[in-house]
mmCIF file of C-alpha atoms in Angstrom:
data_model
loop_
_atom_site.group_PDB
_atom_site.id
_atom_site.type_symbol
_atom_site.label_atom_id
_atom_site.label_comp_id
_atom_site.label_asym_id
_atom_site.label_seq_id
_atom_site.Cartn_x
_atom_site.Cartn_y
_atom_site.Cartn_z
ATOM 1 C CA UNK A 1 -13.312 15.406 15.022
ATOM 2 C CA UNK A 2 -15.026 18.281 14.072
ATOM 3 C CA UNK A 3 -14.218 22.423 14.581
ATOM 4 C CA UNK A 4 -15.992 22.885 17.816
ATOM 5 C CA UNK A 5 -13.786 22.660 20.848
ATOM 6 C CA UNK A 6 -13.852 22.750 24.586
ATOM 7 C CA UNK A 7 -11.659 23.973 27.141
ATOM 8 C CA UNK A 8 -10.513 20.422 27.809
ATOM 9 C CA UNK A 9 -9.748 19.898 23.883
ATOM 10 C CA UNK A 10 -8.049 23.095 23.885
ATOM 11 C CA UNK A 11 -5.050 21.656 26.307
ATOM 12 C CA UNK A 12 -2.394 20.549 23.812
ATOM 13 C CA UNK A 13 -0.575 17.658 25.218
ATOM 14 C CA UNK A 14 3.082 16.588 24.491
ATOM 15 C CA UNK A 15 3.393 14.141 21.227
ATOM 16 C CA UNK A 16 6.609 13.329 19.748
ATOM 17 C CA UNK A 17 6.173 10.711 16.915
ATOM 18 C CA UNK A 18 8.565 7.833 18.009
ATOM 19 C CA UNK A 19 10.824 5.882 15.597
ATOM 20 C CA UNK A 20 10.504 2.228 14.618
ATOM 21 C CA UNK A 21 11.459 -0.659 17.000
ATOM 22 C CA UNK A 22 11.179 -4.479 16.359
ATOM 23 C CA UNK A 23 11.083 -4.210 12.738
ATOM 24 C CA UNK A 24 12.460 -6.744 10.032
ATOM 25 C CA UNK A 25 12.389 -10.203 9.035
ATOM 26 C CA UNK A 26 10.635 -13.093 10.926
ATOM 27 C CA UNK A 27 11.864 -16.199 9.189
ATOM 28 C CA UNK A 28 10.158 -19.000 10.785
ATOM 29 C CA UNK A 29 8.689 -22.340 8.880
ATOM 30 C CA UNK A 30 7.150 -24.159 11.816
ATOM 31 C CA UNK A 31 3.602 -25.741 10.998
ATOM 32 C CA UNK A 32 1.431 -23.380 13.446
ATOM 33 C CA UNK A 33 3.138 -20.498 11.215
ATOM 34 C CA UNK A 34 2.671 -22.058 7.879
ATOM 35 C CA UNK A 35 -1.012 -23.285 8.797
ATOM 36 C CA UNK A 36 -1.979 -19.627 10.077
ATOM 37 C CA UNK A 37 -0.193 -18.276 6.738
ATOM 38 C CA UNK A 38 -2.633 -20.897 4.573
ATOM 39 C CA UNK A 39 -5.956 -19.623 6.075
ATOM 40 C CA UNK A 40 -5.020 -16.006 5.694
ATOM 41 C CA UNK A 41 -3.820 -15.977 1.787
ATOM 42 C CA UNK A 42 -6.438 -19.035 0.747
ATOM 43 C CA UNK A 43 -4.024 -20.010 -2.255
ATOM 44 C CA UNK A 44 -4.933 -23.742 -2.843
ATOM 45 C CA UNK A 45 -2.639 -24.098 -5.866
ATOM 46 C CA UNK A 46 0.741 -23.899 -2.811
ATOM 47 C CA UNK A 47 1.729 -27.451 -2.084
ATOM 48 C CA UNK A 48 5.322 -28.830 -1.022
ATOM 49 C CA UNK A 49 5.236 -30.463 -4.752
ATOM 50 C CA UNK A 50 4.428 -27.053 -6.666
ATOM 51 C CA UNK A 51 7.100 -24.926 -4.326
ATOM 52 C CA UNK A 52 9.723 -27.650 -5.345
ATOM 53 C CA UNK A 53 9.047 -27.400 -9.142
ATOM 54 C CA UNK A 54 8.399 -23.579 -9.363
ATOM 55 C CA UNK A 55 11.672 -23.470 -7.368
ATOM 56 C CA UNK A 56 13.296 -25.216 -10.140
ATOM 57 C CA UNK A 57 11.699 -23.197 -12.759
ATOM 58 C CA UNK A 58 12.866 -20.184 -11.048
ATOM 59 C CA UNK A 59 16.798 -20.820 -11.317
ATOM 60 C CA UNK A 60 17.596 -18.784 -14.604
ATOM 61 C CA UNK A 61 15.591 -15.321 -12.471
ATOM 62 C CA UNK A 62 17.655 -16.519 -9.274
ATOM 63 C CA UNK A 63 20.738 -16.519 -11.319
ATOM 64 C CA UNK A 64 20.076 -13.450 -12.923
ATOM 65 C CA UNK A 65 20.015 -11.623 -9.559
ATOM 66 C CA UNK A 66 23.009 -12.862 -8.766
ATOM 67 C CA UNK A 67 24.780 -11.179 -12.163
ATOM 68 C CA UNK A 68 23.130 -7.933 -10.830
ATOM 69 C CA UNK A 69 24.323 -8.115 -6.743
ATOM 70 C CA UNK A 70 27.799 -8.882 -8.398
ATOM 71 C CA UNK A 71 27.496 -5.188 -9.781
ATOM 72 C CA UNK A 72 26.450 -3.350 -6.923
ATOM 73 C CA UNK A 73 29.306 -4.618 -4.306
ATOM 74 C CA UNK A 74 28.719 -8.432 -3.706
ATOM 75 C CA UNK A 75 31.549 -11.022 -5.058
ATOM 76 C CA UNK A 76 30.864 -14.879 -5.115
ATOM 77 C CA UNK A 77 32.474 -16.619 -2.575
ATOM 78 C CA UNK A 78 32.913 -20.650 -2.137
ATOM 79 C CA UNK A 79 29.510 -22.349 -1.978
ATOM 80 C CA UNK A 80 28.780 -25.878 -0.264
ATOM 81 C CA UNK A 81 27.483 -28.861 -3.052
ATOM 82 C CA UNK A 82 24.012 -28.067 -1.669
ATOM 83 C CA UNK A 83 24.264 -24.293 -2.584
ATOM 84 C CA UNK A 84 23.541 -22.766 -6.026
ATOM 85 C CA UNK A 85 25.759 -19.460 -5.206
ATOM 86 C CA UNK A 86 26.732 -17.657 -2.318
ATOM 87 C CA UNK A 87 27.561 -13.507 -2.203
ATOM 88 C CA UNK A 88 29.520 -11.630 0.436
ATOM 89 C CA UNK A 89 30.446 -8.133 1.020
ATOM 90 C CA UNK A 90 31.696 -6.138 4.128
ATOM 91 C CA UNK A 91 29.855 -5.926 7.082
ATOM 92 C CA UNK A 92 29.063 -2.157 7.966
ATOM 93 C CA UNK A 93 30.815 -0.428 10.902
ATOM 94 C CA UNK A 94 29.915 -1.490 14.102
ATOM 95 C CA UNK A 95 28.355 -4.901 13.076
ATOM 96 C CA UNK A 96 29.433 -8.142 14.347
ATOM 97 C CA UNK A 97 30.147 -11.035 12.567
ATOM 98 C CA UNK A 98 32.813 -13.693 12.613
ATOM 99 C CA UNK A 99 34.980 -12.849 9.665
ATOM 100 C CA UNK A 100 34.134 -9.120 8.873
ATOM 101 C CA UNK A 101 31.505 -10.242 6.001
ATOM 102 C CA UNK A 102 27.286 -10.609 5.131
ATOM 103 C CA UNK A 103 26.549 -13.177 3.471
ATOM 104 C CA UNK A 104 23.506 -13.833 0.872
ATOM 105 C CA UNK A 105 23.139 -17.776 0.384
ATOM 106 C CA UNK A 106 20.549 -19.100 -1.773
ATOM 107 C CA UNK A 107 20.718 -23.195 -2.174
ATOM 108 C CA UNK A 108 19.908 -25.695 -4.976
ATOM 109 C CA UNK A 109 17.015 -27.205 -3.062
ATOM 110 C CA UNK A 110 14.058 -25.248 -1.657
ATOM 111 C CA UNK A 111 13.381 -27.123 0.872
ATOM 112 C CA UNK A 112 16.368 -25.897 2.416
ATOM 113 C CA UNK A 113 15.164 -22.765 2.874
ATOM 114 C CA UNK A 114 12.563 -24.305 5.056
ATOM 115 C CA UNK A 115 15.433 -26.233 7.082
ATOM 116 C CA UNK A 116 16.762 -23.492 8.240
ATOM 117 C CA UNK A 117 13.532 -21.345 9.231
ATOM 118 C CA UNK A 118 12.702 -24.620 11.172
ATOM 119 C CA UNK A 119 15.848 -24.655 13.265
ATOM 120 C CA UNK A 120 14.337 -23.300 16.522
ATOM 121 C CA UNK A 121 11.610 -26.220 16.434
ATOM 122 C CA UNK A 122 14.796 -28.629 15.480
ATOM 123 C CA UNK A 123 16.812 -27.017 18.857
ATOM 124 C CA UNK A 124 13.579 -27.529 20.913
ATOM 125 C CA UNK A 125 13.112 -31.118 19.369
ATOM 126 C CA UNK A 126 16.845 -31.916 20.640
ATOM 127 C CA UNK A 127 16.958 -30.466 23.782
ATOM 128 C CA UNK A 128 13.978 -32.414 24.440
ATOM 129 C CA UNK A 129 15.657 -35.758 23.821
ATOM 130 C CA UNK A 130 18.690 -34.589 25.707
ATOM 131 C CA UNK A 131 16.584 -34.412 28.700
ATOM 132 C CA UNK A 132 14.779 -37.822 27.781
ATOM 133 C CA UNK A 133 18.090 -39.564 27.517
ATOM 134 C CA UNK A 134 19.268 -38.073 30.814
ATOM 135 C CA UNK A 135 15.855 -38.897 32.557
ATOM 136 C CA UNK A 136 16.664 -42.697 31.502
ATOM 137 C CA UNK A 137 20.164 -43.129 32.561
ATOM 138 C CA UNK A 138 21.729 -43.220 29.406
ATOM 139 C CA UNK A 139 24.029 -39.990 30.191
ATOM 140 C CA UNK A 140 26.330 -41.195 27.211
ATOM 141 C CA UNK A 141 23.390 -41.024 24.499
ATOM 142 C CA UNK A 142 23.472 -37.539 23.096
ATOM 143 C CA UNK A 143 20.825 -35.801 20.764
ATOM 144 C CA UNK A 144 19.915 -37.428 17.675
ATOM 145 C CA UNK A 145 20.883 -34.360 16.053
ATOM 146 C CA UNK A 146 23.651 -35.069 13.605
ATOM 147 C CA UNK A 147 27.118 -32.615 13.391
ATOM 148 C CA UNK A 148 26.051 -32.569 9.662
ATOM 149 C CA UNK A 149 22.770 -30.998 10.106
ATOM 150 C CA UNK A 150 24.035 -28.933 13.229
ATOM 151 C CA UNK A 151 26.737 -27.533 10.888
ATOM 152 C CA UNK A 152 24.519 -27.156 7.630
ATOM 153 C CA UNK A 153 24.263 -23.588 5.895
ATOM 154 C CA UNK A 154 21.649 -21.063 7.122
ATOM 155 C CA UNK A 155 19.858 -19.421 4.380
ATOM 156 C CA UNK A 156 17.708 -17.611 6.842
ATOM 157 C CA UNK A 157 17.116 -13.953 5.487
ATOM 158 C CA UNK A 158 16.834 -12.197 8.852
ATOM 159 C CA UNK A 159 19.994 -9.853 8.726
ATOM 160 C CA UNK A 160 19.774 -6.791 9.812
ATOM 161 C CA UNK A 161 21.916 -4.919 7.827
ATOM 162 C CA UNK A 162 20.854 -6.773 4.607
ATOM 163 C CA UNK A 163 16.832 -7.183 4.943
ATOM 164 C CA UNK A 164 15.975 -3.772 5.831
ATOM 165 C CA UNK A 165 11.878 -2.841 5.956
ATOM 166 C CA UNK A 166 10.325 0.522 5.508
ATOM 167 C CA UNK A 167 6.795 1.767 5.770
ATOM 168 C CA UNK A 168 4.941 2.181 2.595
ATOM 169 C CA UNK A 169 2.277 5.490 2.699
ATOM 170 C CA UNK A 170 3.791 6.775 5.998
ATOM 171 C CA UNK A 171 3.005 10.176 5.734
ATOM 172 C CA UNK A 172 0.895 12.089 7.928
ATOM 173 C CA UNK A 173 -1.432 13.503 5.127
ATOM 174 C CA UNK A 174 -1.825 10.228 3.415
ATOM 175 C CA UNK A 175 -5.378 8.850 3.568
ATOM 176 C CA UNK A 176 -4.774 5.233 2.951
ATOM 177 C CA UNK A 177 -3.511 2.446 5.684
ATOM 178 C CA UNK A 178 0.022 2.062 5.581
ATOM 179 C CA UNK A 179 1.792 -1.023 4.907
ATOM 180 C CA UNK A 180 5.357 -2.589 5.229
ATOM 181 C CA UNK A 181 7.440 -3.314 2.536
ATOM 182 C CA UNK A 182 11.220 -4.245 1.634
ATOM 183 C CA UNK A 183 14.159 -1.549 1.830
ATOM 184 C CA UNK A 184 16.611 -3.056 -0.442
ATOM 185 C CA UNK A 185 18.170 -3.296 -3.522
ATOM 186 C CA UNK A 186 15.854 -4.448 -6.507
ATOM 187 C CA UNK A 187 17.974 -8.050 -6.669
ATOM 188 C CA UNK A 188 17.433 -8.918 -3.155
ATOM 189 C CA UNK A 189 14.139 -7.359 -3.361
ATOM 190 C CA UNK A 190 12.975 -10.242 -6.252
ATOM 191 C CA UNK A 191 14.702 -13.112 -4.174
ATOM 192 C CA UNK A 192 12.883 -12.536 -0.990
ATOM 193 C CA UNK A 193 9.541 -11.790 -2.419
ATOM 194 C CA UNK A 194 10.160 -14.782 -4.818
ATOM 195 C CA UNK A 195 10.488 -16.793 -1.578
ATOM 196 C CA UNK A 196 7.260 -15.447 -0.148
ATOM 197 C CA UNK A 197 5.348 -16.438 -2.868
ATOM 198 C CA UNK A 198 6.854 -20.102 -2.970
ATOM 199 C CA UNK A 199 6.306 -20.689 0.728
ATOM 200 C CA UNK A 200 4.149 -18.069 2.367
ATOM 201 C CA UNK A 201 4.258 -17.378 6.198
ATOM 202 C CA UNK A 202 7.917 -18.758 6.162
ATOM 203 C CA UNK A 203 9.416 -15.566 5.470
ATOM 204 C CA UNK A 204 7.175 -12.129 6.738
ATOM 205 C CA UNK A 205 7.887 -8.758 7.280
ATOM 206 C CA UNK A 206 7.261 -6.964 10.347
ATOM 207 C CA UNK A 207 7.351 -3.208 11.362
ATOM 208 C CA UNK A 208 6.122 -2.166 14.932
ATOM 209 C CA UNK A 209 5.993 1.471 16.089
ATOM 210 C CA UNK A 210 4.226 3.918 18.989
ATOM 211 C CA UNK A 211 2.640 6.607 18.431
ATOM 212 C CA UNK A 212 1.211 6.182 14.873
ATOM 213 C CA UNK A 213 -1.109 9.036 13.320
ATOM 214 C CA UNK A 214 -3.765 7.304 11.966
ATOM 215 C CA UNK A 215 -4.639 7.783 8.179
ATOM 216 C CA UNK A 216 -6.824 10.727 6.940
ATOM 217 C CA UNK A 217 -6.819 12.218 10.529
ATOM 218 C CA UNK A 218 -4.361 14.758 11.523
ATOM 219 C CA UNK A 219 -5.878 18.614 11.284
ATOM 220 C CA UNK A 220 -3.454 21.108 11.668
ATOM 221 C CA UNK A 221 -3.867 24.869 12.508
ATOM 222 C CA UNK A 222 -1.955 28.385 12.773
ATOM 223 C CA UNK A 223 -1.854 30.359 15.640
ATOM 224 C CA UNK A 224 -0.302 33.499 15.905
ATOM 225 C CA UNK A 225 -1.740 35.187 19.216
ATOM 226 C CA UNK A 226 1.125 37.793 19.384
ATOM 227 C CA UNK A 227 3.709 35.522 21.045
ATOM 228 C CA UNK A 228 6.075 33.246 18.632
ATOM 229 C CA UNK A 229 3.559 31.842 16.231
ATOM 230 C CA UNK A 230 2.691 27.936 16.603
ATOM 231 C CA UNK A 231 1.098 25.120 14.800
ATOM 232 C CA UNK A 232 -1.507 22.787 16.412
ATOM 233 C CA UNK A 233 -2.038 19.716 15.314
ATOM 234 C CA UNK A 234 -5.021 17.501 16.319
ATOM 235 C CA UNK A 235 -5.085 13.609 15.267
ATOM 236 C CA UNK A 236 -6.488 9.993 16.050
ATOM 237 C CA UNK A 237 -3.136 8.187 17.907
ATOM 238 C CA UNK A 238 -2.520 4.920 18.234
ATOM 239 C CA UNK A 239 -0.370 3.878 20.726
ATOM 240 C CA UNK A 240 0.930 1.048 19.129
ATOM 241 C CA UNK A 241 0.619 -0.423 15.275
ATOM 242 C CA UNK A 242 1.957 -3.740 14.043
ATOM 243 C CA UNK A 243 1.960 -4.222 10.584
ATOM 244 C CA UNK A 244 2.901 -7.613 8.815
ATOM 245 C CA UNK A 245 3.592 -8.577 5.620
ATOM 246 C CA UNK A 246 2.908 -12.123 4.359
ATOM 247 C CA UNK A 247 2.518 -12.237 0.492
ATOM 248 C CA UNK A 248 4.143 -9.152 -1.849
ATOM 249 C CA UNK A 249 2.822 -5.938 -2.658
ATOM 250 C CA UNK A 250 0.971 -6.145 -5.921
ATOM 251 C CA UNK A 251 3.675 -3.888 -7.700
ATOM 252 C CA UNK A 252 6.119 -6.246 -7.773
ATOM 253 C CA UNK A 253 4.018 -8.913 -9.241
ATOM 254 C CA UNK A 254 2.885 -6.839 -11.951
ATOM 255 C CA UNK A 255 6.760 -5.478 -12.768
ATOM 256 C CA UNK A 256 7.724 -9.114 -12.988
ATOM 257 C CA UNK A 257 4.571 -10.674 -14.603
ATOM 258 C CA UNK A 258 6.472 -12.267 -17.637
ATOM 259 C CA UNK A 259 9.152 -13.965 -15.705
ATOM 260 C CA UNK A 260 6.878 -14.741 -12.827
ATOM 261 C CA UNK A 261 4.352 -16.244 -15.335
ATOM 262 C CA UNK A 262 6.855 -19.053 -16.330
ATOM 263 C CA UNK A 263 7.610 -19.660 -12.630
ATOM 264 C CA UNK A 264 4.377 -20.131 -11.197
ATOM 265 C CA UNK A 265 2.000 -20.843 -14.539
ATOM 266 C CA UNK A 266 -0.548 -18.526 -15.537
ATOM 267 C CA UNK A 267 -3.337 -19.857 -13.000
ATOM 268 C CA UNK A 268 -1.253 -19.481 -10.181
ATOM 269 C CA UNK A 269 0.167 -16.095 -11.063
ATOM 270 C CA UNK A 270 -3.264 -14.725 -11.334
ATOM 271 C CA UNK A 271 -4.490 -16.211 -7.957
ATOM 272 C CA UNK A 272 -1.549 -14.738 -6.616
ATOM 273 C CA UNK A 273 -1.948 -11.416 -7.912
ATOM 274 C CA UNK A 274 -5.409 -11.293 -6.440
ATOM 275 C CA UNK A 275 -4.654 -12.171 -3.056
ATOM 276 C CA UNK A 276 -1.439 -10.062 -3.078
ATOM 277 C CA UNK A 277 -4.306 -7.059 -4.284
ATOM 278 C CA UNK A 278 -6.581 -7.937 -1.306
ATOM 279 C CA UNK A 279 -4.792 -6.163 2.094
ATOM 280 C CA UNK A 280 -7.029 -8.620 3.861
ATOM 281 C CA UNK A 281 -4.714 -11.525 2.282
ATOM 282 C CA UNK A 282 -1.437 -10.197 1.970
ATOM 283 C CA UNK A 283 -1.184 -8.618 5.013
ATOM 284 C CA UNK A 284 -2.347 -7.546 9.018
ATOM 285 C CA UNK A 285 -2.224 -4.205 10.767
ATOM 286 C CA UNK A 286 -3.191 -4.642 14.299
ATOM 287 C CA UNK A 287 -3.373 -0.961 15.803
ATOM 288 C CA UNK A 288 -4.408 -0.889 19.600
ATOM 289 C CA UNK A 289 -5.157 2.142 21.973
ATOM 290 C CA UNK A 290 -6.689 4.685 19.425
ATOM 291 C CA UNK A 291 -6.742 8.478 21.024
ATOM 292 C CA UNK A 292 -7.317 12.071 20.077
ATOM 293 C CA UNK A 293 -4.225 14.033 21.050
ATOM 294 C CA UNK A 294 -3.412 17.453 20.411
ATOM 295 C CA UNK A 295 -0.001 19.148 20.299
ATOM 296 C CA UNK A 296 1.897 22.244 19.050
ATOM 297 C CA UNK A 297 4.781 22.620 17.204
ATOM 298 C CA UNK A 298 6.985 26.176 17.288
ATOM 299 C CA UNK A 299 7.075 27.998 13.857
ATOM 300 C CA UNK A 300 10.867 29.631 13.352
ATOM 301 C CA UNK A 301 10.604 33.238 13.021
ATOM 302 C CA UNK A 302 11.236 34.281 9.401
ATOM 303 C CA UNK A 303 13.203 37.369 8.753
ATOM 304 C CA UNK A 304 11.509 40.534 7.051
ATOM 305 C CA UNK A 305 12.408 39.807 3.525
ATOM 306 C CA UNK A 306 13.218 43.456 2.481
ATOM 307 C CA UNK A 307 15.294 44.133 5.777
ATOM 308 C CA UNK A 308 17.270 41.206 4.498
ATOM 309 C CA UNK A 309 17.796 42.743 0.696
ATOM 310 C CA UNK A 310 18.634 45.871 2.538
ATOM 311 C CA UNK A 311 21.473 44.540 4.779
ATOM 312 C CA UNK A 312 22.798 42.354 1.664
ATOM 313 C CA UNK A 313 22.868 45.348 -0.216
ATOM 314 C CA UNK A 314 24.622 47.430 1.850
ATOM 315 C CA UNK A 315 27.454 44.429 2.442
ATOM 316 C CA UNK A 316 28.178 44.679 -1.171
ATOM 317 C CA UNK A 317 28.724 47.990 -1.689
ATOM 318 C CA UNK A 318 31.000 48.237 1.406
ATOM 319 C CA UNK A 319 33.150 45.508 -0.089
ATOM 320 C CA UNK A 320 33.547 47.209 -3.586
ATOM 321 C CA UNK A 321 33.908 50.624 -2.059
ATOM 322 C CA UNK A 322 37.032 51.947 -4.028
ATOM 323 C CA UNK A 323 40.372 53.071 -1.506
ATOM 324 C CA UNK A 324 40.983 56.528 -1.170
ATOM 325 C CA UNK A 325 44.269 57.632 -2.569
#
């Protein structure tokens, strides 16, 4: 995109930066998802036994987050025997819940996170079992899923009113690639990113957007041809851009390094930090249909400063003029 412009390039196009859509948390522990995450992050220390032990070591840190949340609008409520704690707060206006509350549930055992995120697979397996029973003519036979399992608490982190996301580095003038991060209170951030470290791939952040200006490509020129002045912009714009985060941002690991070294072990912490600092291992960014676009933005006319000051002084003198006897 040089300064030379032909007539075709000079024609501005309508361009409005679209807002976010399909953004939030993907909570999925299917075999395919976990396997893809393993190939991406390449952290050999992460095994089921390691995750189980690390969660046990993390409980003091996790309980500390409870205390912080209880001081910021969340309150403790009844917990099941299998839960470390349950917090709740009033649901925002316009949201639908069964009892008017939002919940954060933390299990005693990490495997219950995985069970919650595997619910879709369980439902599919149960449906197949029902179909097979019907094909065999045994209409009385039910799915092998027990009522106990169906009624088990869910530990998904997908409530859009709790687990919100935003884009880091979203400025049009930024030269670095944008990335998706959490937009929540620090204690919730600590819980979520800890889960990401212990089971990469199970809890991912996703941010989709349209008409995304690509980093370092925007140029702007003031145009004043006698009429109302305008600002002409030119940039490379992607029709769609999808960002996904599989590991926490490196700044979070650095901020909590002392605690995380106790939980992960020194070597595992350093390996996780190294992966988090590598965009290819921690995140993915899928950009489609990038084209150059030109658009114009009207500039609001400014009132002449001297005239404004004169009018202001005149009004002030009228206000204090003494009354004639």
